Short mmCIF file of C-alpha atoms in Angstrom, two decimals:
data_model
loop_
_atom_site.label_atom_id
_atom_site.label_comp_id
_atom_site.label_asym_id
_atom_site.label_seq_id
_atom_site.Cartn_x
_atom_site.Cartn_y
_atom_site.Cartn_z
CA UNK A 1 211.18 47.26 -1.54
CA UNK A 2 212.48 48.22 1.92
CA UNK A 3 209.49 46.56 3.57
CA UNK A 4 210.84 43.12 2.67
CA UNK A 5 214.10 41.91 4.18
CA UNK A 6 216.20 39.35 2.31
CA UNK A 7 217.97 36.96 4.67
CA UNK A 8 220.68 34.75 3.13
CA UNK A 9 222.38 31.50 4.13
CA UNK A 10 225.04 29.37 2.47
CA UNK A 11 224.44 25.68 3.08
CA UNK A 12 227.21 23.12 2.59
CA UNK A 13 225.80 19.84 1.30
CA UNK A 14 226.90 16.45 2.63
CA UNK A 15 230.37 15.40 1.63
CA UNK A 16 229.13 12.31 -0.24
CA UNK A 17 226.81 14.33 -2.47
CA UNK A 18 227.78 15.55 -5.94
CA UNK A 19 228.18 19.31 -5.79
CA UNK A 20 225.92 21.42 -8.01
CA UNK A 21 227.64 22.98 -11.00
CA UNK A 22 227.00 26.35 -9.39
CA UNK A 23 225.37 27.33 -6.10
CA UNK A 24 221.78 26.08 -6.20
CA UNK A 25 219.58 28.96 -5.15
CA UNK A 26 216.34 28.38 -3.24
CA UNK A 27 213.94 31.10 -2.14
CA UNK A 28 211.93 30.13 0.92
CA UNK A 29 208.72 31.90 1.93
CA UNK A 30 206.33 31.34 4.81
CA UNK A 31 203.39 32.70 6.77
CA UNK A 32 202.06 35.12 4.19
CA UNK A 33 198.64 35.12 5.89
CA UNK A 34 197.11 37.04 2.96
CA UNK A 35 199.44 40.01 3.32
CA UNK A 36 199.86 42.09 0.16
CA UNK A 37 202.99 44.06 -0.72
CA UNK A 38 202.06 46.63 -3.34
CA UNK A 39 199.41 46.26 -6.00
CA UNK A 40 198.75 42.57 -6.70
CA UNK A 41 201.77 41.72 -4.51
CA UNK A 42 204.11 43.11 -7.16
CA UNK A 43 206.71 44.20 -4.59
CA UNK A 44 206.97 40.67 -3.21
CA UNK A 45 207.10 39.01 -6.62
CA UNK A 46 209.81 41.44 -7.72
CA UNK A 47 211.85 40.89 -4.55
CA UNK A 48 211.75 37.13 -5.10
CA UNK A 49 212.48 37.42 -8.81
CA UNK A 50 215.61 39.48 -8.12
CA UNK A 51 217.08 36.45 -6.33
CA UNK A 52 216.85 34.41 -9.56
CA UNK A 53 215.81 31.22 -7.72
CA UNK A 54 216.16 27.70 -9.09
CA UNK A 55 213.38 26.59 -6.73
CA UNK A 56 210.82 28.22 -4.47
CA UNK A 57 209.79 26.47 -1.25
CA UNK A 58 206.64 27.62 0.54
CA UNK A 59 206.49 26.36 4.13
CA UNK A 60 202.80 27.03 4.78
CA UNK A 61 200.18 29.44 6.09
CA UNK A 62 199.52 31.34 2.90
CA UNK A 63 196.08 32.18 4.29
CA UNK A 64 194.19 32.50 7.57
CA UNK A 65 191.80 29.74 8.54
CA UNK A 66 189.61 30.57 11.52
CA UNK A 67 186.20 29.11 12.39
CA UNK A 68 183.32 31.42 11.53
CA UNK A 69 185.38 33.56 9.15
CA UNK A 70 185.72 33.32 5.41
CA UNK A 71 189.03 31.80 4.30
CA UNK A 72 190.54 33.81 1.47
CA UNK A 73 192.78 31.67 -0.74
CA UNK A 74 193.14 34.12 -3.60
CA UNK A 75 196.14 36.10 -2.32
CA UNK A 76 198.34 33.07 -1.66
CA UNK A 77 197.27 31.17 -4.76
CA UNK A 78 197.92 34.17 -6.98
CA UNK A 79 201.41 34.56 -5.52
CA UNK A 80 202.40 30.92 -6.03
CA UNK A 81 200.97 30.86 -9.54
CA UNK A 82 203.05 33.88 -10.55
CA UNK A 83 206.20 32.41 -9.01
CA UNK A 84 205.62 29.05 -10.73
CA UNK A 85 205.88 30.77 -14.12
CA UNK A 86 209.58 31.37 -13.43
CA UNK A 87 210.73 28.24 -11.59
CA UNK A 88 209.34 25.11 -9.86
CA UNK A 89 207.41 25.73 -6.66
CA UNK A 90 207.04 23.14 -3.88
CA UNK A 91 204.73 23.80 -0.94
CA UNK A 92 203.16 22.29 2.16
CA UNK A 93 200.19 23.14 4.30
CA UNK A 94 200.67 25.24 7.40
CA UNK A 95 198.33 24.70 10.33
CA UNK A 96 195.83 27.17 8.80
CA UNK A 97 195.51 25.25 5.51
CA UNK A 98 195.66 21.91 7.28
CA UNK A 99 192.75 22.98 9.49
CA UNK A 100 190.57 23.37 6.39
CA UNK A 101 191.53 19.84 5.35
CA UNK A 102 190.78 18.31 8.76
CA UNK A 103 187.43 20.11 9.25
CA UNK A 104 185.70 20.29 5.84
CA UNK A 105 182.29 20.95 7.41
CA UNK A 106 183.63 24.08 9.10
CA UNK A 107 185.41 25.21 5.93
CA UNK A 108 183.18 23.91 3.11
CA UNK A 109 184.96 23.66 -0.23
CA UNK A 110 188.11 25.51 0.89
CA UNK A 111 190.57 22.61 0.86
CA UNK A 112 189.19 21.23 -2.41
CA UNK A 113 189.60 24.63 -4.07
CA UNK A 114 193.15 24.91 -2.75
CA UNK A 115 194.39 21.58 -4.08
CA UNK A 116 192.51 21.99 -7.37
CA UNK A 117 194.08 25.37 -8.08
CA UNK A 118 197.56 24.28 -7.07
CA UNK A 119 197.43 21.18 -9.26
CA UNK A 120 196.08 23.14 -12.24
CA UNK A 121 198.99 25.57 -11.96
CA UNK A 122 201.59 22.79 -11.78
CA UNK A 123 202.58 23.70 -8.23
CA UNK A 124 203.90 20.74 -6.27
CA UNK A 125 201.86 20.29 -3.07
CA UNK A 126 203.53 17.72 -0.83
CA UNK A 127 201.11 16.08 1.62
CA UNK A 128 203.31 13.53 3.41
CA UNK A 129 204.99 13.02 0.05
CA UNK A 130 208.45 13.20 -1.50
CA UNK A 131 209.52 14.68 -4.83
CA UNK A 132 212.90 13.72 -6.31
CA UNK A 133 214.57 16.53 -8.20
CA UNK A 134 217.76 16.35 -10.29
CA UNK A 135 219.09 19.86 -10.67
CA UNK A 136 222.45 21.38 -11.60
CA UNK A 137 224.18 18.03 -11.32
CA UNK A 138 222.97 17.11 -7.85
CA UNK A 139 220.05 15.10 -6.48
CA UNK A 140 217.46 16.48 -4.07
CA UNK A 141 214.64 14.68 -2.28
CA UNK A 142 212.06 17.25 -1.15
CA UNK A 143 209.73 15.91 1.55
CA UNK A 144 206.53 17.59 2.74
CA UNK A 145 205.49 16.69 6.30
CA UNK A 146 201.91 17.18 7.50
CA UNK A 147 202.11 17.70 11.23
CA UNK A 148 198.86 16.54 12.91
CA UNK A 149 196.81 19.28 14.55
CA UNK A 150 197.45 18.04 18.10
CA UNK A 151 201.07 19.20 17.77
CA UNK A 152 199.93 22.81 17.37
CA UNK A 153 198.19 23.03 20.75
CA UNK A 154 198.71 26.16 22.80
CA UNK A 155 199.95 26.13 26.40
CA UNK A 156 201.86 22.87 26.14
CA UNK A 157 203.36 20.87 23.32
CA UNK A 158 202.87 17.17 22.72
CA UNK A 159 206.23 15.42 22.10
CA UNK A 160 206.94 14.38 18.54
CA UNK A 161 209.30 11.48 17.89
CA UNK A 162 211.33 10.61 14.82
CA UNK A 163 209.19 7.48 14.52
CA UNK A 164 206.09 9.62 13.98
CA UNK A 165 207.89 11.43 11.16
CA UNK A 166 208.87 8.03 9.74
CA UNK A 167 205.26 6.82 9.87
CA UNK A 168 204.26 9.80 7.73
CA UNK A 169 207.17 9.91 5.30
CA UNK A 170 208.97 6.58 5.33
CA UNK A 171 212.75 6.74 5.21
CA UNK A 172 214.95 9.47 3.74
CA UNK A 173 216.01 8.79 0.16
CA UNK A 174 219.49 7.28 -0.16
CA UNK A 175 221.86 9.01 -2.54
CA UNK A 176 219.92 12.27 -2.33
CA UNK A 177 220.16 15.44 -0.28
CA UNK A 178 217.01 15.26 1.82
CA UNK A 179 215.17 18.55 2.34
CA UNK A 180 212.22 18.47 4.74
CA UNK A 181 209.45 21.06 4.56
CA UNK A 182 207.98 21.07 8.08
CA UNK A 183 205.84 24.04 9.06
CA UNK A 184 206.54 23.91 12.80
CA UNK A 185 210.26 24.04 13.72
CA UNK A 186 209.79 23.13 17.38
CA UNK A 187 210.52 19.47 16.65
CA UNK A 188 213.90 19.95 14.97
CA UNK A 189 215.51 17.23 17.11
CA UNK A 190 213.11 14.64 15.67
CA UNK A 191 213.44 15.95 12.11
CA UNK A 192 217.22 15.61 12.39
CA UNK A 193 217.03 12.15 13.96
CA UNK A 194 214.70 11.08 11.14
CA UNK A 195 217.43 12.03 8.70
CA UNK A 196 216.59 15.39 7.15
CA UNK A 197 219.82 16.98 5.91
CA UNK A 198 218.06 20.34 5.83
CA UNK A 199 214.71 21.25 7.39
CA UNK A 200 212.94 24.46 6.39
CA UNK A 201 210.20 25.87 8.61
CA UNK A 202 208.23 28.97 9.58
CA UNK A 203 205.17 29.18 11.86
CA UNK A 204 206.73 31.20 14.70
CA UNK A 205 206.63 34.57 12.89
CA UNK A 206 210.11 35.31 14.22
CA UNK A 207 208.68 35.45 17.73
CA UNK A 208 206.45 38.43 16.83
CA UNK A 209 208.57 40.92 18.79
CA UNK A 210 212.36 40.63 18.52
CA UNK A 211 214.70 41.98 21.19
CA UNK A 212 218.45 42.56 20.81
CA UNK A 213 220.51 39.57 22.02
CA UNK A 214 217.33 37.72 23.08
CA UNK A 215 215.59 37.09 19.77
CA UNK A 216 211.89 36.36 19.41
CA UNK A 217 209.70 36.90 22.44
CA UNK A 218 206.68 34.62 22.01
CA UNK A 219 205.47 31.81 19.76
CA UNK A 220 201.93 31.23 18.43
CA UNK A 221 201.69 28.46 21.04
CA UNK A 222 202.25 31.06 23.78
CA UNK A 223 205.77 29.93 24.63
CA UNK A 224 208.19 32.63 25.70
CA UNK A 225 211.50 32.98 23.86
CA UNK A 226 211.05 30.01 21.52
CA UNK A 227 214.29 28.18 20.79
CA UNK A 228 213.92 28.03 17.01
CA UNK A 229 212.40 31.44 16.36
CA UNK A 230 214.33 32.51 13.26
CA UNK A 231 217.67 31.73 11.64
CA UNK A 232 220.03 28.83 10.99
CA UNK A 233 220.42 26.03 13.54
CA UNK A 234 222.49 22.83 13.52
CA UNK A 235 222.24 19.53 15.36
CA UNK A 236 223.83 16.10 14.79
CA UNK A 237 225.29 17.46 11.55
CA UNK A 238 221.80 18.40 10.28
CA UNK A 239 220.54 21.91 9.59
CA UNK A 240 217.33 23.85 10.20
CA UNK A 241 216.46 27.20 8.63
CA UNK A 242 213.46 29.06 10.07
CA UNK A 243 212.04 32.07 8.26
CA UNK A 244 210.44 34.88 10.23
CA UNK A 245 207.87 34.96 7.44
CA UNK A 246 205.91 37.66 5.73
CA UNK A 247 202.64 38.31 7.54
CA UNK A 248 200.69 37.87 10.74
CA UNK A 249 197.20 37.06 11.98
CA UNK A 250 195.11 37.58 15.12
CA UNK A 251 197.81 39.71 16.78
CA UNK A 252 199.00 41.86 13.86
CA UNK A 253 202.27 42.67 15.60
CA UNK A 254 205.80 42.54 14.18
CA UNK A 255 208.20 44.73 16.19
CA UNK A 256 211.87 44.83 15.10
CA UNK A 257 210.77 41.94 12.92
CA UNK A 258 210.36 42.94 9.27
CA UNK A 259 208.71 40.74 6.70
CA UNK A 260 211.32 38.57 5.05
CA UNK A 261 212.12 36.14 2.30
CA UNK A 262 214.94 33.66 2.85
CA UNK A 263 217.54 32.74 0.26
CA UNK A 264 219.43 29.46 0.60
CA UNK A 265 222.46 28.68 -1.53
CA UNK A 266 223.32 24.99 -1.57
CA UNK A 267 226.98 24.37 -2.33
#
């Protein structure tokens, strides 16, 4: 089990929200990229199960989608199906899954298989959608944001405004604690200005290589020392948690950067 780090955060909910009857525990996973921990991913499932989550949030990139290569969905789907037997699972597309949705001729049948299998298993896929959840005496609104592909470009990032988020999702839900699943954390300012109380993200793989005092070295968009590489960040009274994720692709490099699951306790 030593291959999987468990990173924990305690999150204070807004003062106007009813407190849960006990800390509401969320396990957050990201960027699996088909990695397997033990036979049939038993190590990973066990590590998550030990946290006794009330919810699991998957922030994207279960698989690897690259032109000219077969896209294997089985590893990620199997993981989410097993987790959904124990508690509700909410997920979004990362840029790899979203690519199969945008370019069906390049990835024939992949996206249709993905959504079919998720729906059959009762896993909540949020494609610019919101799910309202009443749990442990408090009210959550879980939003899934589909970031258009142009915001994943390498060597330069197109600005994203809060209005673009609003065009995709509408307004935050009044009287609820609004959790935003957004694969790419680079636009935290706009997520916060939109009104997300808590944004959860991945995508940056912890910066691939992590250095003491400096953090992650490089992002998938070839940006050095990305600002939101991994950890808990705050702005305007809103919070962002970025997981360093579980796997890698293309450059299979994780130095001083173990695979991790992230545990959030809402209080």
